[in-house]
Tab-separated table of N, CA and C in Angstrom:
chain	number	residue	atom	x	y	z
A	1	MET	N	-27.169	-20.518	-31.038
A	1	MET	CA	-25.450	-19.920	-31.524
A	1	MET	C	-24.843	-19.956	-29.855
A	2	TRP	N	-25.374	-19.328	-28.986
A	2	TRP	CA	-24.939	-19.320	-27.802
A	2	TRP	C	-23.940	-20.843	-27.563
A	3	LEU	N	-25.057	-22.138	-28.146
A	3	LEU	CA	-24.174	-22.826	-28.007
A	3	LEU	C	-22.801	-23.270	-28.783
A	4	ARG	N	-22.597	-22.408	-29.732
A	4	ARG	CA	-21.826	-22.972	-30.627
A	4	ARG	C	-20.385	-22.011	-30.884
A	5	GLN	N	-21.028	-20.814	-29.908
A	5	GLN	CA	-19.728	-20.384	-28.836
A	5	GLN	C	-19.434	-20.842	-28.113
A	6	ALA	N	-20.251	-21.177	-26.618
A	6	ALA	CA	-19.581	-22.044	-25.917
A	6	ALA	C	-18.591	-22.857	-26.652
A	7	PHE	N	-18.642	-24.099	-27.064
A	7	PHE	CA	-17.809	-25.033	-28.225
A	7	PHE	C	-16.369	-24.344	-28.531
A	8	PHE	N	-16.643	-22.616	-28.736
A	8	PHE	CA	-15.819	-22.203	-29.384
A	8	PHE	C	-14.619	-21.676	-28.077
A	9	ARG	N	-15.692	-21.709	-27.380
A	9	ARG	CA	-14.479	-21.360	-25.874
A	9	ARG	C	-13.445	-22.240	-25.231
A	10	TRP	N	-14.639	-23.449	-25.821
A	10	TRP	CA	-14.481	-24.730	-24.658
A	10	TRP	C	-13.303	-25.589	-25.372
A	11	LEU	N	-12.898	-25.598	-26.409
A	11	LEU	CA	-11.898	-26.136	-27.752
A	11	LEU	C	-10.622	-26.121	-27.345
A	12	ILE	N	-10.055	-24.962	-26.518
A	12	ILE	CA	-8.262	-25.050	-25.725
A	12	ILE	C	-8.699	-25.579	-24.579
A	13	PRO	N	-9.411	-25.450	-23.742
A	13	PRO	CA	-9.514	-26.025	-22.303
A	13	PRO	C	-9.654	-27.416	-22.477
A	14	ALA	N	-10.488	-27.833	-24.030
A	14	ALA	CA	-10.393	-29.554	-23.681
A	14	ALA	C	-9.556	-30.057	-23.907
A	15	ALA	N	-8.398	-29.443	-24.305
A	15	ALA	CA	-6.963	-29.853	-24.821
A	15	ALA	C	-6.119	-30.336	-23.577
A	16	PHE	N	-6.700	-29.861	-22.198
A	16	PHE	CA	-5.375	-29.679	-21.166
A	16	PHE	C	-6.090	-30.863	-21.025
A	17	LEU	N	-7.872	-30.871	-20.248
A	17	LEU	CA	-8.706	-31.101	-19.430
A	17	LEU	C	-9.331	-32.599	-19.995
A	18	LEU	N	-9.027	-32.759	-20.812
A	18	LEU	CA	-9.366	-34.256	-21.825
A	18	LEU	C	-8.195	-35.209	-21.137
A	19	PRO	N	-7.257	-34.814	-21.192
A	19	PRO	CA	-5.705	-36.214	-20.913
A	19	PRO	C	-5.402	-35.871	-19.731
A	20	LEU	N	-6.196	-34.969	-18.989
A	20	LEU	CA	-5.879	-34.851	-17.547
A	20	LEU	C	-7.045	-35.955	-17.492
A	21	TRP	N	-8.417	-35.306	-17.634
A	21	TRP	CA	-9.248	-36.445	-17.182
A	21	TRP	C	-8.694	-38.059	-17.052
A	22	LEU	N	-8.042	-38.511	-18.319
A	22	LEU	CA	-7.297	-40.143	-18.092
A	22	LEU	C	-6.360	-40.470	-17.203
A	23	LEU	N	-6.492	-39.185	-16.837
A	23	LEU	CA	-5.370	-39.197	-15.888
A	23	LEU	C	-6.186	-39.979	-14.546
A	24	ILE	N	-7.007	-38.953	-14.788
A	24	ILE	CA	-7.854	-38.726	-13.118
A	24	ILE	C	-8.849	-40.612	-13.071
A	25	GLY	N	-9.428	-40.904	-14.472
A	25	GLY	CA	-10.371	-41.849	-14.822
A	25	GLY	C	-9.005	-42.984	-14.100
A	26	TRP	N	-7.400	-42.803	-14.501
A	26	TRP	CA	-7.600	-44.314	-14.398
A	26	TRP	C	-6.891	-44.009	-12.666
A	27	GLY	N	-6.825	-43.282	-11.929
A	27	GLY	CA	-6.780	-43.488	-10.708
A	27	GLY	C	-8.376	-43.973	-10.401
A	28	VAL	N	-9.136	-43.189	-10.504
A	28	VAL	CA	-10.387	-43.415	-10.217
A	28	VAL	C	-11.147	-44.816	-9.951
A	29	PHE	N	-10.985	-45.187	-11.728
A	29	PHE	CA	-11.213	-46.945	-12.015
A	29	PHE	C	-10.537	-47.718	-11.909
A	30	GLN	N	-8.840	-47.697	-10.803
A	30	GLN	CA	-8.513	-48.744	-11.118
A	30	GLN	C	-7.846	-49.210	-12.940
A	31	GLY	N	-7.129	-48.806	-13.358
A	31	GLY	CA	-7.012	-49.150	-15.084
A	31	GLY	C	-5.856	-49.522	-14.546
A	32	GLY	N	-5.248	-50.079	-13.802
A	32	GLY	CA	-3.817	-51.359	-13.044
A	32	GLY	C	-2.635	-50.931	-14.589
A	33	TRP	N	-2.463	-51.910	-15.268
A	33	TRP	CA	-0.984	-51.933	-15.775
A	33	TRP	C	-1.227	-50.738	-17.289
A	34	SER	N	-2.608	-49.903	-17.154
A	34	SER	CA	-2.762	-49.460	-18.582
A	34	SER	C	-2.484	-47.472	-18.415
A	35	ILE	N	-1.704	-47.733	-16.745
A	35	ILE	CA	-1.078	-45.811	-16.745
A	35	ILE	C	0.708	-46.241	-17.900
A	36	LEU	N	1.363	-47.187	-18.488
A	36	LEU	CA	2.050	-46.701	-19.805
A	36	LEU	C	0.978	-46.485	-20.656
A	37	TRP	N	-0.078	-47.443	-20.577
A	37	TRP	CA	-0.528	-46.612	-22.970
A	37	TRP	C	-1.492	-45.015	-22.202
A	38	VAL	N	-1.776	-44.738	-20.604
A	38	VAL	CA	-2.416	-43.638	-20.407
A	38	VAL	C	-0.725	-43.133	-20.589
A	39	LEU	N	0.232	-42.963	-20.312
A	39	LEU	CA	0.857	-41.984	-19.916
A	39	LEU	C	2.106	-41.678	-21.421
A	40	PHE	N	2.187	-42.846	-22.079
A	40	PHE	CA	3.173	-42.543	-22.810
A	40	PHE	C	2.059	-42.872	-24.690
A	41	ILE	N	0.692	-43.145	-24.752
A	41	ILE	CA	0.306	-43.338	-25.575
A	41	ILE	C	-0.653	-41.769	-25.618
A	42	ALA	N	-2.121	-42.775	-24.626
A	42	ALA	CA	-2.988	-41.432	-24.517
A	42	ALA	C	-3.100	-40.450	-24.258
A	43	VAL	N	-2.618	-39.815	-23.459
A	43	VAL	CA	-2.731	-38.460	-22.962
A	43	VAL	C	-1.582	-37.706	-24.103
A	44	PRO	N	-0.487	-38.482	-24.332
A	44	PRO	CA	-0.043	-37.092	-25.366
A	44	PRO	C	-1.296	-37.351	-26.882
A	45	SER	N	-1.789	-37.930	-27.310
A	45	SER	CA	-2.025	-38.224	-28.737
A	45	SER	C	-3.742	-37.133	-28.076
A	46	VAL	N	-4.113	-37.630	-27.548
A	46	VAL	CA	-5.428	-36.350	-26.926
A	46	VAL	C	-4.664	-34.926	-27.279
A	47	PHE	N	-3.897	-34.581	-26.513
A	47	PHE	CA	-3.598	-33.575	-26.223
A	47	PHE	C	-3.112	-32.955	-28.319
A	48	VAL	N	-1.918	-33.247	-28.386
A	48	VAL	CA	-2.103	-32.770	-29.530
A	48	VAL	C	-2.866	-33.125	-30.293
A	49	GLY	N	-4.104	-33.917	-30.759
A	49	GLY	CA	-5.142	-34.192	-31.562
A	49	GLY	C	-6.084	-33.040	-31.274
A	50	GLN	N	-5.726	-32.717	-29.943
A	50	GLN	CA	-6.858	-31.718	-29.862
A	50	GLN	C	-6.531	-30.215	-30.238
A	51	LEU	N	-5.239	-29.949	-30.003
A	51	LEU	CA	-4.936	-28.790	-30.348
A	51	LEU	C	-4.750	-28.709	-31.444
A	52	VAL	N	-4.861	-29.578	-32.327
A	52	VAL	CA	-4.554	-29.630	-33.839
A	52	VAL	C	-5.647	-29.238	-34.259
A	53	LEU	N	-6.648	-29.895	-33.900
A	53	LEU	CA	-8.059	-30.034	-34.390
A	53	LEU	C	-8.893	-28.559	-33.945
A	54	THR	N	-8.161	-27.742	-32.719
A	54	THR	CA	-8.796	-26.829	-32.190
A	54	THR	C	-8.162	-25.263	-33.454
A	55	LEU	N	-7.005	-25.814	-33.942
A	55	LEU	CA	-5.934	-24.709	-34.837
A	55	LEU	C	-6.842	-24.716	-36.117
A	56	LEU	N	-7.057	-26.011	-36.453
A	56	LEU	CA	-7.652	-26.448	-37.863
A	56	LEU	C	-9.203	-25.406	-37.470
A	57	THR	N	-10.203	-25.797	-37.079
A	57	THR	CA	-11.109	-25.175	-37.115
A	57	THR	C	-10.788	-23.940	-36.776
A	58	ARG	N	-10.352	-23.136	-35.480
A	58	ARG	CA	-9.805	-21.674	-35.103
A	58	ARG	C	-9.288	-21.228	-36.341
A	59	SER	N	-9.007	-21.784	-37.381
A	59	SER	CA	-8.409	-20.819	-38.864
A	59	SER	C	-9.079	-20.786	-39.692
A	60	ARG	N	-11.032	-21.320	-40.217
A	60	ARG	CA	-11.599	-21.222	-40.979
A	60	ARG	C	-12.163	-19.493	-40.366
A	61	PRO	N	-12.457	-18.593	-42.120
A	61	PRO	CA	-13.052	-17.456	-41.609
A	61	PRO	C	-13.840	-17.160	-41.182
A	62	SER	N	-14.803	-18.217	-41.333
A	62	SER	CA	-16.565	-18.361	-40.878
A	62	SER	C	-16.181	-18.237	-39.175
A	63	VAL	N	-15.354	-19.198	-39.406
A	63	VAL	CA	-15.019	-19.282	-37.439
A	63	VAL	C	-14.235	-18.039	-36.589
A	64	ARG	N	-13.456	-17.450	-37.124
A	64	ARG	CA	-13.008	-16.460	-36.832
A	64	ARG	C	-13.364	-15.259	-36.754
A	65	ALA	N	-14.930	-15.221	-37.864
A	65	ALA	CA	-15.845	-14.194	-38.164
A	65	ALA	C	-16.706	-14.095	-37.214
A	66	GLU	N	-17.290	-15.432	-36.982
A	66	GLU	CA	-18.271	-15.631	-36.093
A	66	GLU	C	-18.081	-15.689	-34.373
A	67	ARG	N	-16.766	-15.952	-34.413
A	67	ARG	CA	-16.544	-17.227	-33.157
A	67	ARG	C	-17.455	-18.249	-32.276
A	68	ALA	N	-17.494	-18.472	-33.570
A	68	ALA	CA	-18.232	-19.957	-32.800
A	68	ALA	C	-17.888	-20.961	-33.850
A	69	VAL	N	-17.984	-21.876	-33.589
A	69	VAL	CA	-17.904	-23.031	-34.125
A	69	VAL	C	-19.225	-23.584	-35.389
A	70	SER	N	-19.130	-24.808	-36.128
A	70	SER	CA	-20.165	-24.865	-37.114
A	70	SER	C	-21.065	-25.761	-36.247
A	71	TRP	N	-22.192	-26.532	-37.081
A	71	TRP	CA	-22.946	-27.448	-36.522
A	71	TRP	C	-22.849	-28.075	-35.957
A	72	TRP	N	-21.450	-28.657	-37.333
A	72	TRP	CA	-21.052	-30.222	-38.151
A	72	TRP	C	-19.697	-30.212	-36.995
A	73	ASP	N	-19.393	-29.334	-36.299
A	73	ASP	CA	-18.744	-28.547	-35.343
A	73	ASP	C	-18.563	-29.819	-34.130
A	74	VAL	N	-19.902	-28.929	-33.949
A	74	VAL	CA	-20.443	-29.224	-32.043
A	74	VAL	C	-20.569	-30.804	-32.571
A	75	GLY	N	-21.685	-31.241	-32.727
A	75	GLY	CA	-21.940	-32.842	-33.318
A	75	GLY	C	-20.091	-33.560	-33.156
A	76	GLY	N	-19.231	-33.206	-33.871
A	76	GLY	CA	-17.800	-34.153	-33.859
A	76	GLY	C	-17.246	-33.871	-32.600
A	77	PHE	N	-17.279	-32.581	-32.156
A	77	PHE	CA	-16.837	-32.643	-31.126
A	77	PHE	C	-17.479	-33.163	-29.862
A	78	THR	N	-18.866	-33.288	-29.547
A	78	THR	CA	-19.909	-33.597	-28.547
A	78	THR	C	-19.139	-35.296	-28.497
A	79	LEU	N	-19.283	-35.903	-29.795
A	79	LEU	CA	-18.967	-37.289	-30.072
A	79	LEU	C	-17.430	-38.045	-29.175
A	80	TRP	N	-16.073	-37.182	-30.119
A	80	TRP	CA	-15.281	-37.300	-29.397
A	80	TRP	C	-14.687	-37.512	-28.551
A	81	HIS	N	-15.879	-36.137	-28.089
A	81	HIS	CA	-15.596	-35.459	-26.308
A	81	HIS	C	-16.031	-36.843	-25.243
A	82	GLY	N	-16.868	-36.977	-25.838
A	82	GLY	CA	-17.539	-38.255	-25.001
A	82	GLY	C	-17.243	-39.536	-25.370
A	83	LEU	N	-16.368	-39.879	-26.023
A	83	LEU	CA	-16.296	-41.402	-26.890
A	83	LEU	C	-14.590	-41.036	-25.904
A	84	THR	N	-14.090	-40.001	-25.006
A	84	THR	CA	-12.741	-39.850	-24.523
A	84	THR	C	-13.628	-39.808	-23.194
A	85	ILE	N	-14.093	-39.162	-23.205
A	85	ILE	CA	-14.229	-39.502	-21.523
A	85	ILE	C	-15.054	-40.924	-21.208
A	86	ALA	N	-15.358	-41.443	-21.721
A	86	ALA	CA	-15.977	-42.492	-21.886
A	86	ALA	C	-14.387	-43.886	-21.664
A	87	VAL	N	-13.575	-43.516	-22.307
A	87	VAL	CA	-12.299	-44.202	-22.435
A	87	VAL	C	-11.841	-44.128	-21.362
A	88	GLY	N	-12.106	-43.004	-20.624
A	88	GLY	CA	-11.288	-42.867	-18.719
A	88	GLY	C	-11.915	-43.232	-18.486
A	89	CYS	N	-13.475	-43.656	-18.019
A	89	CYS	CA	-14.001	-44.706	-17.416
A	89	CYS	C	-13.003	-46.615	-16.995
A	90	PHE	N	-12.483	-46.678	-18.446
A	90	PHE	CA	-11.950	-48.107	-18.166
A	90	PHE	C	-12.795	-48.879	-17.768
A	91	ILE	N	-14.026	-48.972	-18.672
A	91	ILE	CA	-14.784	-50.052	-18.206
A	91	ILE	C	-14.437	-51.290	-19.019
A	92	ASP	N	-14.538	-52.398	-17.848
A	92	ASP	CA	-14.064	-53.625	-18.249
A	92	ASP	C	-14.641	-54.619	-20.025
A	93	GLY	N	-15.603	-54.528	-20.394
A	93	GLY	CA	-15.886	-55.301	-21.553
A	93	GLY	C	-16.314	-54.106	-22.608
A	94	ALA	N	-16.084	-53.119	-22.673
A	94	ALA	CA	-16.418	-52.083	-23.101
A	94	ALA	C	-15.120	-51.206	-23.369
A	95	PHE	N	-14.211	-51.225	-22.930
A	95	PHE	CA	-12.624	-50.581	-23.034
A	95	PHE	C	-12.664	-50.161	-24.553
A	96	GLY	N	-12.428	-51.596	-24.848
A	96	GLY	CA	-11.395	-52.154	-26.318
A	96	GLY	C	-12.671	-51.441	-27.771
A	97	TRP	N	-13.950	-51.421	-27.610
A	97	TRP	CA	-14.900	-51.123	-28.132
A	97	TRP	C	-15.007	-49.244	-28.341
A	98	LEU	N	-14.748	-48.482	-27.424
A	98	LEU	CA	-14.398	-47.304	-27.097
A	98	LEU	C	-13.479	-46.564	-27.607
A	99	LEU	N	-12.212	-47.287	-26.242
A	99	LEU	CA	-11.156	-46.931	-27.668
A	99	LEU	C	-11.232	-46.985	-29.142
A	100	ALA	N	-11.823	-48.026	-29.530
A	100	ALA	CA	-11.804	-47.578	-31.140
A	100	ALA	C	-12.648	-47.436	-31.796
A	101	ALA	N	-13.547	-46.642	-30.907
A	101	ALA	CA	-14.828	-45.240	-31.759
A	101	ALA	C	-13.911	-43.986	-31.383
A	102	ALA	N	-13.359	-43.771	-30.308
A	102	ALA	CA	-12.851	-43.081	-29.922
A	102	ALA	C	-11.522	-42.781	-31.679
A	103	VAL	N	-11.034	-43.105	-31.722
A	103	VAL	CA	-9.970	-42.982	-32.929
A	103	VAL	C	-10.686	-42.750	-34.139
A	104	VAL	N	-11.249	-43.564	-34.193
A	104	VAL	CA	-12.239	-43.361	-35.712
A	104	VAL	C	-13.112	-42.047	-36.148
A	105	VAL	N	-13.402	-41.672	-34.680
A	105	VAL	CA	-14.299	-40.330	-34.592
A	105	VAL	C	-13.035	-39.263	-34.914
A	106	GLY	N	-11.888	-39.760	-33.977
A	106	GLY	CA	-10.814	-38.783	-34.198
A	106	GLY	C	-10.430	-38.314	-35.478
A	107	ILE	N	-10.652	-39.592	-35.801
A	107	ILE	CA	-9.707	-39.140	-37.302
A	107	ILE	C	-10.236	-39.080	-38.607
A	108	GLY	N	-11.662	-39.207	-37.694
A	108	GLY	CA	-12.967	-38.238	-38.791
A	108	GLY	C	-13.167	-36.915	-38.146
A	109	MET	N	-13.167	-36.394	-37.182
A	109	MET	CA	-12.973	-34.645	-37.271
A	109	MET	C	-12.429	-34.422	-37.822
A	110	PHE	N	-10.909	-35.101	-38.053
A	110	PHE	CA	-9.290	-34.096	-38.820
A	110	PHE	C	-10.011	-34.509	-40.404
A	111	TRP	N	-10.938	-35.384	-41.206
A	111	TRP	CA	-11.487	-35.238	-42.465
A	111	TRP	C	-12.729	-34.131	-42.679
A	112	LEU	N	-13.321	-34.053	-41.781
A	112	LEU	CA	-14.291	-33.073	-41.098
A	112	LEU	C	-13.645	-31.340	-41.298
A	113	GLN	N	-12.368	-31.300	-40.625
A	113	GLN	CA	-12.020	-30.374	-40.633
A	113	GLN	C	-11.279	-29.472	-41.469
A	114	PHE	N	-10.728	-30.633	-42.320
A	114	PHE	CA	-9.948	-30.160	-43.556
A	114	PHE	C	-11.238	-30.105	-44.364
A	115	TRP	N	-11.867	-30.350	-44.325
A	115	TRP	CA	-13.569	-30.636	-45.402
A	115	TRP	C	-13.977	-29.397	-45.367
A	116	GLN	N	-14.114	-28.420	-44.466
A	116	GLN	CA	-14.998	-27.168	-44.260
A	116	GLN	C	-13.778	-26.204	-44.453
A	117	LEU	N	-12.359	-26.606	-43.892
A	117	LEU	CA	-11.447	-25.615	-44.129
A	117	LEU	C	-10.918	-25.663	-46.065
A	118	TRP	N	-11.221	-26.754	-46.063
A	118	TRP	CA	-11.038	-26.355	-47.527
A	118	TRP	C	-12.365	-25.860	-49.018
A	119	THR	N	-13.360	-26.264	-48.299
A	119	THR	CA	-14.601	-25.831	-49.007
A	119	THR	C	-14.866	-24.410	-48.369
A	120	GLU	N	-14.007	-23.599	-47.430
A	120	GLU	CA	-14.547	-22.699	-47.037
A	120	GLU	C	-13.362	-21.088	-47.900
A	121	ALA	N	-11.916	-22.251	-48.104
A	121	ALA	CA	-11.206	-21.439	-49.231
A	121	ALA	C	-11.088	-21.327	-49.911
A	122	LYS	N	-11.624	-22.863	-50.772
A	122	LYS	CA	-12.242	-22.912	-52.036
A	122	LYS	C	-13.139	-21.641	-52.883
A	123	ALA	N	-13.965	-21.787	-51.982
A	123	ALA	CA	-15.795	-21.051	-51.762
A	123	ALA	C	-14.663	-18.999	-52.113
A	124	ASN	N	-14.080	-18.449	-51.408
A	124	ASN	CA	-13.660	-17.583	-51.242
A	124	ASN	C	-12.024	-17.349	-51.794
A	125	GLY	N	-11.359	-18.285	-51.849
A	125	GLY	CA	-10.470	-18.193	-53.182
A	125	GLY	C	-11.128	-17.958	-54.151
A	126	ALA	N	-12.301	-18.271	-54.902
A	126	ALA	CA	-13.070	-18.179	-56.267
A	126	ALA	C	-13.199	-17.135	-55.964
A	127	GLY	N	-14.125	-16.367	-54.869
A	127	GLY	CA	-14.659	-14.810	-54.984
A	127	GLY	C	-12.821	-13.992	-55.305
A	128	PHE	N	-12.288	-14.519	-54.673
A	128	PHE	CA	-10.600	-13.450	-54.541
A	128	PHE	C	-10.429	-13.212	-56.273
A	129	ARG	N	-10.351	-14.214	-56.926
A	129	ARG	CA	-9.991	-14.076	-58.672
A	129	ARG	C	-10.574	-14.161	-58.486
A	130	GLN	N	-12.151	-13.859	-59.149
A	130	GLN	CA	-13.378	-13.262	-59.915
A	130	GLN	C	-13.344	-11.766	-59.605
A	131	THR	N	-12.940	-11.089	-57.945
A	131	THR	CA	-12.777	-10.086	-58.164
A	131	THR	C	-11.578	-8.912	-58.682
A	132	VAL	N	-10.323	-10.360	-58.862
A	132	VAL	CA	-9.498	-9.433	-58.995
A	132	VAL	C	-9.141	-9.205	-60.063
A	133	SER	N	-9.366	-11.071	-61.021
A	133	SER	CA	-10.127	-10.487	-62.812
A	133	SER	C	-10.746	-9.447	-63.020
A	134	TRP	N	-12.064	-9.083	-62.114
A	134	TRP	CA	-13.244	-8.692	-62.420
A	134	TRP	C	-12.524	-7.279	-62.331
A	135	SER	N	-11.598	-7.006	-60.992
A	135	SER	CA	-11.138	-5.156	-61.649
A	135	SER	C	-10.603	-4.937	-62.259
A	136	MET	N	-9.402	-5.921	-62.233
A	136	MET	CA	-8.396	-6.369	-63.631
A	136	MET	C	-8.573	-5.784	-64.433
A	137	THR	N	-9.672	-6.416	-65.291
A	137	THR	CA	-10.355	-6.364	-66.889
A	137	THR	C	-11.193	-4.585	-66.639
A	138	GLU	N	-11.382	-4.511	-65.333
A	138	GLU	CA	-12.478	-2.982	-65.216
A	138	GLU	C	-11.310	-1.729	-65.301
A	139	GLY	N	-10.479	-1.847	-64.970
A	139	GLY	CA	-9.460	-0.938	-65.407
A	139	GLY	C	-8.802	-0.820	-66.504
A	140	VAL	N	-8.718	-2.248	-67.892
A	140	VAL	CA	-8.451	-1.633	-69.099
A	140	VAL	C	-9.213	-1.427	-69.743
A	141	ASP	N	-10.548	-1.369	-69.542
A	141	ASP	CA	-11.411	-1.311	-70.324
A	141	ASP	C	-11.874	0.601	-69.668
A	142	GLU	N	-11.709	1.013	-68.870
A	142	GLU	CA	-11.741	1.731	-68.475
A	142	GLU	C	-10.483	2.820	-68.720
A	143	ALA	N	-9.168	2.390	-68.872
A	143	ALA	CA	-8.327	3.720	-69.258
A	143	ALA	C	-8.295	3.848	-70.744
A	144	SER	N	-9.173	2.960	-71.779
A	144	SER	CA	-9.466	2.914	-72.830
A	144	SER	C	-10.513	4.237	-73.232
A	145	SER	N	-11.232	3.811	-72.212
A	145	SER	CA	-13.418	5.019	-73.047
A	145	SER	C	-13.222	5.598	-71.685
A	146	SER	N	-11.422	6.112	-70.818
A	146	SER	CA	-11.739	7.188	-69.773
A	146	SER	C	-11.724	8.997	-70.522
A	147	PRO	N	-12.339	9.489	-70.262
A	147	PRO	CA	-11.619	11.062	-70.421
A	147	PRO	C	-10.615	11.674	-70.235
A	148	ARG	N	-10.479	10.861	-68.652
A	148	ARG	CA	-9.531	11.522	-68.164
A	148	ARG	C	-8.268	10.661	-69.409
A	149	SER	N	-8.114	9.742	-69.348
A	149	SER	CA	-7.419	9.171	-70.195
A	149	SER	C	-6.630	9.939	-71.705
A	150	ALA	N	-7.489	11.101	-72.445
A	150	ALA	CA	-7.740	11.437	-73.207
A	150	ALA	C	-6.463	13.091	-73.275
A	151	ARG	N	-6.577	13.666	-71.971
A	151	ARG	CA	-5.550	15.091	-71.467
A	151	ARG	C	-4.316	14.727	-71.517
A	152	PRO	N	-4.058	15.291	-72.306
A	152	PRO	CA	-1.730	15.273	-72.047
A	152	PRO	C	-1.757	15.320	-70.827
A	153	HIS	N	-0.333	13.706	-70.737
A	153	HIS	CA	-0.464	14.619	-69.423
A	153	HIS	C	0.032	15.456	-68.573
A	154	GLU	N	0.557	16.210	-68.387
A	154	GLU	CA	1.619	16.806	-67.321
A	154	GLU	C	2.638	17.286	-67.085
A	155	VAL	N	3.571	17.292	-67.711
A	155	VAL	CA	4.890	17.378	-67.511
A	155	VAL	C	5.950	17.772	-66.942
A	156	ILE	N	6.763	18.185	-66.225
A	156	ILE	CA	7.690	19.289	-65.054
A	156	ILE	C	8.805	18.952	-65.633
A	157	VAL	N	9.475	19.695	-66.297
A	157	VAL	CA	10.760	20.078	-66.457
A	157	VAL	C	11.621	20.373	-65.632
A	158	VAL	N	12.396	20.420	-65.117
A	158	VAL	CA	13.141	20.857	-64.482
A	158	VAL	C	14.805	20.735	-64.572
A	159	ARG	N	15.591	22.490	-65.018
A	159	ARG	CA	16.394	22.867	-65.783
A	159	ARG	C	17.672	22.816	-65.231
A	160	GLU	N	18.952	22.066	-64.956
A	160	GLU	CA	19.881	21.947	-64.158
A	160	GLU	C	20.869	23.426	-64.267
A	161	THR	N	21.298	23.761	-64.165
A	161	THR	CA	22.174	25.100	-65.288
A	161	THR	C	22.660	25.379	-63.671
A	162	ASP	N	23.695	25.874	-63.934
A	162	ASP	CA	25.470	25.973	-63.181
A	162	ASP	C	25.822	27.384	-63.851
A	163	SER	N	24.488	28.535	-63.300
A	163	SER	CA	25.450	29.503	-63.640
A	163	SER	C	25.572	30.757	-63.105
A	164	ARG	N	26.865	31.366	-62.631
A	164	ARG	CA	27.701	31.691	-61.753
A	164	ARG	C	28.226	33.167	-61.936
A	165	ASP	N	27.329	33.748	-62.636
A	165	ASP	CA	27.823	35.065	-63.099
A	165	ASP	C	27.588	35.820	-61.984
């Protein structure tokens, strides 16, 4: 549970630290002209992608209640963040493969988050609909069979007269 809670807390700082790592990695590993790619494509896409994934993850009721992500999230974010860090190392022979894998895993993370959100929303929505229909049906049955409804309702009549005697 502590690992899932740690990932929950890590998601927002990751949106700032992973793009920063791409800049630092370019400087340390001598990325060359790839600085243009890093500045205009990689940093904004990792920043926005991580923020959107964080919002999708934190919008699930189970994550908000437990303040911990699911094990699917732990695995997916570990893979995606690891690939993003590896891309930031600018390894000559593996850079293209790592970049492609990071993009594919990032897209997969969006689908994973939407799937988990849809599953939880569908389950909660069905429960809500059952509760509403049950309570409305019960209310109708109660009104016809309740001894309280058989009593006449109390009526208060207020007469307004103009008595100036």
